[in-house]
Coordinates of C-alpha atoms in Angstrom, one line a residue:
M1 CA -43.1 -28.5 -68.0
A2 CA -45.4 -25.8 -69.5
D3 CA -44.2 -22.2 -69.4
S4 CA -46.2 -19.4 -67.8
L5 CA -48.8 -17.8 -70.0
L6 CA -46.8 -14.6 -69.3
A7 CA -43.7 -16.0 -70.9
R8 CA -41.9 -13.8 -73.4
K9 CA -42.3 -16.3 -76.2
Y10 CA -46.1 -16.0 -75.9
F11 CA -46.0 -12.2 -76.1
D12 CA -43.7 -12.3 -79.1
G13 CA -45.3 -15.2 -80.9
I14 CA -49.0 -14.9 -80.1
Y15 CA -50.2 -11.9 -78.2
I16 CA -48.5 -9.1 -80.1
P17 CA -49.1 -10.5 -83.6
S18 CA -52.8 -11.2 -82.7
G19 CA -53.2 -7.7 -81.3
L20 CA -51.6 -6.1 -84.4
L21 CA -53.9 -8.2 -86.7
V22 CA -57.0 -7.0 -84.8
V23 CA -55.9 -3.3 -84.5
G24 CA -54.8 -3.2 -88.1
T25 CA -58.2 -4.5 -89.2
L26 CA -60.0 -1.9 -87.1
I27 CA -58.0 0.8 -88.8
V28 CA -58.4 -0.4 -92.4
K29 CA -61.9 -1.9 -92.4
K30 CA -63.7 -1.8 -89.0
E31 CA -66.6 -4.1 -90.1
W32 CA -64.1 -7.0 -90.6
A33 CA -62.9 -6.8 -87.0
P34 CA -65.0 -9.8 -85.7
Y35 CA -63.4 -12.0 -88.4
A36 CA -60.0 -10.7 -87.5
V37 CA -60.6 -11.6 -83.9
L38 CA -61.7 -15.2 -84.9
I39 CA -58.6 -15.6 -87.1
A40 CA -56.3 -14.3 -84.3
L41 CA -57.9 -16.7 -81.9
L42 CA -57.5 -19.6 -84.3
L43 CA -53.9 -18.9 -85.2
G44 CA -53.0 -18.1 -81.6
S45 CA -54.4 -21.4 -80.5
I46 CA -52.5 -23.3 -83.1
K47 CA -49.3 -21.5 -82.1
F48 CA -49.9 -22.1 -78.4
Y49 CA -50.5 -25.8 -79.0
N50 CA -47.3 -26.1 -81.1
N51 CA -45.4 -24.5 -78.2
L52 CA -46.7 -27.1 -75.6
P53 CA -44.1 -29.8 -74.6
K54 CA -44.7 -33.0 -76.5
K55 CA -43.7 -36.3 -75.0
V56 CA -41.7 -38.4 -77.5
L57 CA -40.9 -41.7 -75.7
R58 CA -42.7 -44.9 -76.8
P59 CA -42.6 -47.9 -74.5
D60 CA -43.3 -50.4 -77.4
A61 CA -41.0 -49.1 -80.1
F62 CA -37.4 -47.9 -80.5
Q63 CA -36.8 -44.5 -81.9
E64 CA -33.6 -42.8 -83.1
F65 CA -32.1 -39.7 -81.5
E66 CA -29.0 -37.9 -82.8
L67 CA -26.0 -37.2 -80.7
K68 CA -25.5 -33.4 -80.6
E69 CA -22.7 -33.0 -78.0
K70 CA -20.3 -35.2 -76.1
T71 CA -18.6 -33.9 -72.9
V72 CA -15.6 -36.0 -71.7
V73 CA -15.6 -36.2 -67.9
S74 CA -12.7 -38.7 -67.5
H75 CA -10.8 -41.3 -69.6
N76 CA -13.9 -43.6 -69.5
V77 CA -16.8 -41.4 -68.6
A78 CA -18.7 -38.9 -70.8
I79 CA -22.0 -37.0 -70.9
Y80 CA -23.9 -37.6 -74.1
R81 CA -26.5 -35.0 -75.2
F82 CA -29.1 -36.2 -77.7
A83 CA -31.5 -33.9 -79.6
L84 CA -35.2 -34.4 -79.4
P85 CA -37.4 -33.7 -82.5
K86 CA -38.3 -30.2 -81.5
P87 CA -37.1 -27.5 -79.1
T88 CA -40.4 -28.0 -77.2
S89 CA -40.1 -31.8 -77.1
I90 CA -39.6 -33.7 -73.9
L91 CA -38.8 -37.4 -73.3
G92 CA -41.9 -37.8 -71.0
L93 CA -39.9 -39.8 -68.4
P94 CA -41.4 -40.0 -64.9
I95 CA -39.0 -39.2 -62.1
G96 CA -37.3 -42.5 -61.1
Q97 CA -37.8 -44.4 -64.3
H98 CA -35.3 -45.1 -67.1
I99 CA -34.9 -45.7 -70.8
S100 CA -33.6 -48.7 -72.8
I101 CA -30.9 -48.3 -75.4
G102 CA -30.7 -50.9 -78.1
A103 CA -28.0 -51.7 -80.7
V104 CA -27.1 -54.5 -83.0
L105 CA -23.5 -55.3 -82.1
P106 CA -20.9 -57.8 -83.4
Q107 CA -20.2 -60.8 -81.2
P108 CA -16.9 -62.7 -80.6
D109 CA -18.2 -65.6 -82.8
G110 CA -18.6 -63.3 -85.8
T111 CA -22.4 -63.0 -85.5
S112 CA -24.4 -59.9 -84.6
K113 CA -26.9 -59.6 -81.8
E114 CA -29.2 -56.9 -80.5
I115 CA -28.1 -55.8 -77.0
V116 CA -30.4 -53.7 -74.8
R117 CA -29.3 -51.9 -71.6
S118 CA -31.1 -49.5 -69.3
Y119 CA -29.9 -46.0 -68.4
T120 CA -31.3 -43.1 -66.4
P121 CA -30.9 -39.6 -67.9
I122 CA -29.3 -36.9 -65.7
S123 CA -31.6 -34.3 -67.4
G124 CA -35.3 -34.1 -66.9
D125 CA -38.6 -33.0 -68.6
H126 CA -38.1 -29.5 -67.2
Q127 CA -35.3 -29.2 -69.9
P128 CA -37.1 -29.5 -73.3
G129 CA -35.3 -30.1 -76.6
Y130 CA -32.7 -32.7 -75.4
F131 CA -31.7 -35.3 -72.9
D132 CA -28.4 -36.1 -71.3
L133 CA -26.9 -39.5 -70.4
L134 CA -23.9 -40.0 -68.1
I135 CA -22.2 -43.3 -69.2
K136 CA -19.1 -45.0 -68.0
S137 CA -17.5 -47.2 -70.7
Y138 CA -16.2 -50.6 -69.6
P139 CA -13.7 -52.8 -71.5
T140 CA -16.1 -55.7 -71.5
G141 CA -19.2 -53.6 -71.9
N142 CA -21.5 -53.8 -74.9
I143 CA -23.7 -50.7 -75.0
S144 CA -21.2 -48.6 -73.0
R145 CA -18.4 -49.3 -75.5
H146 CA -20.7 -48.6 -78.4
M147 CA -21.7 -45.3 -76.8
A148 CA -18.0 -44.3 -76.4
S149 CA -17.4 -45.0 -80.1
L150 CA -20.2 -42.6 -81.2
A151 CA -19.4 -39.4 -83.0
V152 CA -21.5 -36.3 -83.0
G153 CA -24.2 -36.7 -85.7
Q154 CA -24.6 -40.4 -85.2
S155 CA -27.8 -41.8 -83.5
I156 CA -28.9 -44.3 -80.9
R157 CA -32.2 -46.2 -80.6
I158 CA -34.1 -45.8 -77.3
K159 CA -37.5 -46.7 -75.9
G160 CA -39.3 -46.3 -72.6
P161 CA -40.3 -45.3 -70.0
K162 CA -39.3 -48.4 -68.0
G163 CA -39.1 -49.2 -64.3
A164 CA -41.2 -49.8 -61.2
F165 CA -40.3 -46.6 -59.3
V166 CA -42.1 -43.3 -59.9
Y167 CA -41.3 -40.5 -57.5
T168 CA -44.2 -38.3 -56.2
P169 CA -43.7 -35.4 -53.8
N170 CA -43.7 -36.3 -50.1
M171 CA -44.1 -40.1 -50.9
V172 CA -41.9 -40.6 -47.8
R173 CA -40.6 -38.4 -45.0
H174 CA -37.0 -39.4 -45.5
F175 CA -35.0 -41.2 -48.2
G176 CA -31.9 -43.1 -47.4
M177 CA -29.9 -43.6 -50.7
I178 CA -26.8 -45.7 -51.4
A179 CA -25.2 -45.4 -54.8
G180 CA -22.1 -46.8 -56.4
G181 CA -20.4 -45.3 -59.4
T182 CA -22.9 -44.6 -62.2
G183 CA -25.6 -45.7 -59.9
I184 CA -25.8 -42.1 -58.9
T185 CA -27.9 -41.2 -61.9
P186 CA -31.4 -42.3 -60.6
M187 CA -30.6 -40.8 -57.2
L188 CA -29.7 -37.5 -58.7
Q189 CA -32.9 -37.5 -60.8
V190 CA -34.9 -37.9 -57.6
V191 CA -32.9 -35.4 -55.5
R192 CA -33.2 -32.7 -58.2
A193 CA -37.0 -33.3 -58.4
I194 CA -37.2 -32.9 -54.6
V195 CA -35.3 -29.6 -54.7
R196 CA -37.4 -28.3 -57.6
G197 CA -40.5 -29.2 -55.6
R198 CA -39.6 -27.3 -52.4
A199 CA -41.6 -24.2 -53.5
A200 CA -44.7 -26.4 -53.9
G201 CA -44.3 -28.0 -50.5
D202 CA -42.1 -31.0 -51.0
A203 CA -40.5 -31.6 -47.5
T204 CA -38.7 -34.8 -48.3
R205 CA -35.3 -35.2 -46.6
V206 CA -32.5 -37.2 -48.3
D207 CA -29.3 -38.7 -46.9
L208 CA -27.2 -40.2 -49.7
I209 CA -24.1 -42.5 -49.4
F210 CA -22.1 -42.3 -52.6
A211 CA -19.4 -45.0 -52.8
N212 CA -16.4 -44.9 -55.3
V213 CA -12.9 -46.2 -55.5
T214 CA -10.9 -42.9 -55.8
P215 CA -11.8 -39.2 -55.6
Q216 CA -11.4 -39.0 -59.4
D217 CA -14.2 -41.6 -59.7
I218 CA -16.8 -39.4 -57.9
L219 CA -19.2 -38.5 -60.8
L220 CA -21.1 -35.2 -60.7
K221 CA -19.6 -34.2 -57.4
E222 CA -19.9 -30.5 -58.2
D223 CA -23.6 -31.0 -58.9
L224 CA -24.2 -32.9 -55.7
D225 CA -22.2 -30.4 -53.6
A226 CA -24.2 -27.5 -55.2
L227 CA -27.5 -29.3 -54.2
V228 CA -26.3 -29.8 -50.7
A229 CA -25.3 -26.1 -50.4
E230 CA -28.7 -25.0 -51.8
D231 CA -30.9 -27.3 -49.7
K232 CA -30.4 -28.1 -46.0
G233 CA -32.7 -31.1 -46.4
I234 CA -30.1 -32.9 -48.7
R235 CA -26.9 -34.5 -47.3
V236 CA -24.3 -36.5 -49.2
H237 CA -21.8 -38.8 -47.5
Y238 CA -18.8 -39.9 -49.7
V239 CA -17.1 -43.2 -49.3
L240 CA -13.8 -44.2 -51.0
D241 CA -12.2 -47.6 -51.3
K242 CA -8.8 -46.0 -51.9
P243 CA -8.9 -42.6 -50.2
P244 CA -6.0 -40.1 -50.4
A245 CA -4.1 -38.8 -47.4
G246 CA -6.2 -36.6 -45.2
W247 CA -9.5 -38.0 -46.4
T248 CA -12.3 -37.4 -43.9
G249 CA -15.1 -39.3 -45.4
G250 CA -15.9 -43.0 -45.2
V251 CA -13.4 -45.7 -46.2
G252 CA -13.9 -49.1 -47.8
Y253 CA -17.1 -50.7 -48.6
V254 CA -20.5 -49.4 -47.4
T255 CA -21.0 -51.0 -44.0
A256 CA -23.8 -51.5 -41.5
E257 CA -22.1 -48.9 -39.3
M258 CA -22.1 -46.3 -42.1
I259 CA -25.8 -46.9 -42.8
T260 CA -26.7 -46.6 -39.1
K261 CA -24.6 -43.5 -38.7
W262 CA -25.7 -41.6 -41.8
L263 CA -29.1 -42.9 -43.0
P264 CA -32.6 -42.8 -41.5
K265 CA -33.7 -45.6 -39.2
P266 CA -36.3 -48.0 -40.6
A267 CA -39.8 -46.6 -40.4
D268 CA -43.1 -46.7 -42.3
D269 CA -42.3 -43.3 -43.8
V270 CA -38.7 -44.1 -44.7
K271 CA -37.5 -45.7 -47.9
L272 CA -34.1 -47.0 -48.8
L273 CA -33.0 -46.7 -52.5
L274 CA -30.1 -48.7 -53.9
C275 CA -28.3 -48.5 -57.2
G276 CA -24.8 -49.8 -58.1
P277 CA -23.0 -52.9 -59.2
P278 CA -25.1 -56.1 -58.6
P279 CA -22.7 -57.6 -56.0
M280 CA -22.9 -54.3 -54.1
V281 CA -26.7 -54.1 -54.2
S282 CA -27.0 -57.8 -53.2
G283 CA -24.8 -57.3 -50.2
L284 CA -26.6 -54.1 -49.2
K285 CA -30.0 -55.8 -49.3
K286 CA -28.8 -58.3 -46.7
T287 CA -27.2 -55.6 -44.6
A288 CA -30.4 -53.5 -44.6
E289 CA -32.4 -56.5 -43.5
S290 CA -30.0 -57.1 -40.6
L291 CA -30.6 -53.4 -39.5
G292 CA -34.4 -53.8 -39.4
F293 CA -35.5 -52.9 -42.9
K294 CA -38.1 -55.1 -44.5
K295 CA -36.6 -57.9 -46.6
A296 CA -36.0 -56.7 -50.2
R297 CA -37.6 -58.7 -53.1
P298 CA -35.4 -60.0 -55.9
V299 CA -37.2 -57.6 -58.2
S300 CA -38.3 -54.4 -56.4
K301 CA -41.8 -52.9 -56.4
L302 CA -42.7 -49.3 -55.7
E303 CA -44.2 -50.1 -52.3
D304 CA -41.1 -51.8 -51.0
Q305 CA -39.2 -50.3 -48.1
V306 CA -35.9 -51.2 -49.8
F307 CA -36.0 -50.5 -53.5
A308 CA -33.2 -51.4 -55.9
F309 CA -33.1 -49.7 -59.3

């Protein structure tokens, strides 16, 4: 996102130096002032252009990005921060889309093979200079285990954007969302965009069911709770398969009763978003259809009432 023209960096880097150049010329040799103005405009324009956010993603080619920071969330979950080429660089990833990570990895038979997996950053283009990935490492995973082995200073290869879903403000009146585990990442991306857009008139409401096994598995809970506290149009309903004593949220798998209780009813201005393990998403598509939502396609399209990431 572009900064305001009144931002401090423009005063320090463009307006003040340009002004000093012109004023200094007027003092030393007044007849050169028109040339000083032209030079100030030229140099200021170049500096302004260099300060504009530059999109770096390419859909047709992998590029390398260096790991700058790794924040361990739990024994098998971490947030990986990768540097973009410049402090003003942005991924250029539309809200709701994802990137592909590719790596050549050794296989059990001794050969090597390029593996590609999709991930949704938990950061956005309003945060230039870097992007963050929340990744859970699985014992049988390929890219997730590779990511867990990365040390600061090493790089990954990514390309994008990818995906059929692109969020636009007020595209629906109400989102119902169901996420399982790391499936929270595209949901969080959309919710944050909605909250940021309130000042510009985004009135979209959100009810999110977030399913996990134990309380320790609830990723980014502090972030979600902060969004709920900040915005009365956002609600999160937690479901645990193995709840602790005294748990007041949902228990077990996400059921038709939970969807009926917590999420919006089927309507032309309602969309249901799903993201989680494939068996979970497959079951939820059938459940949604039984509740009156339009039948989900095997591969979702933007216009679908039930969209699976």
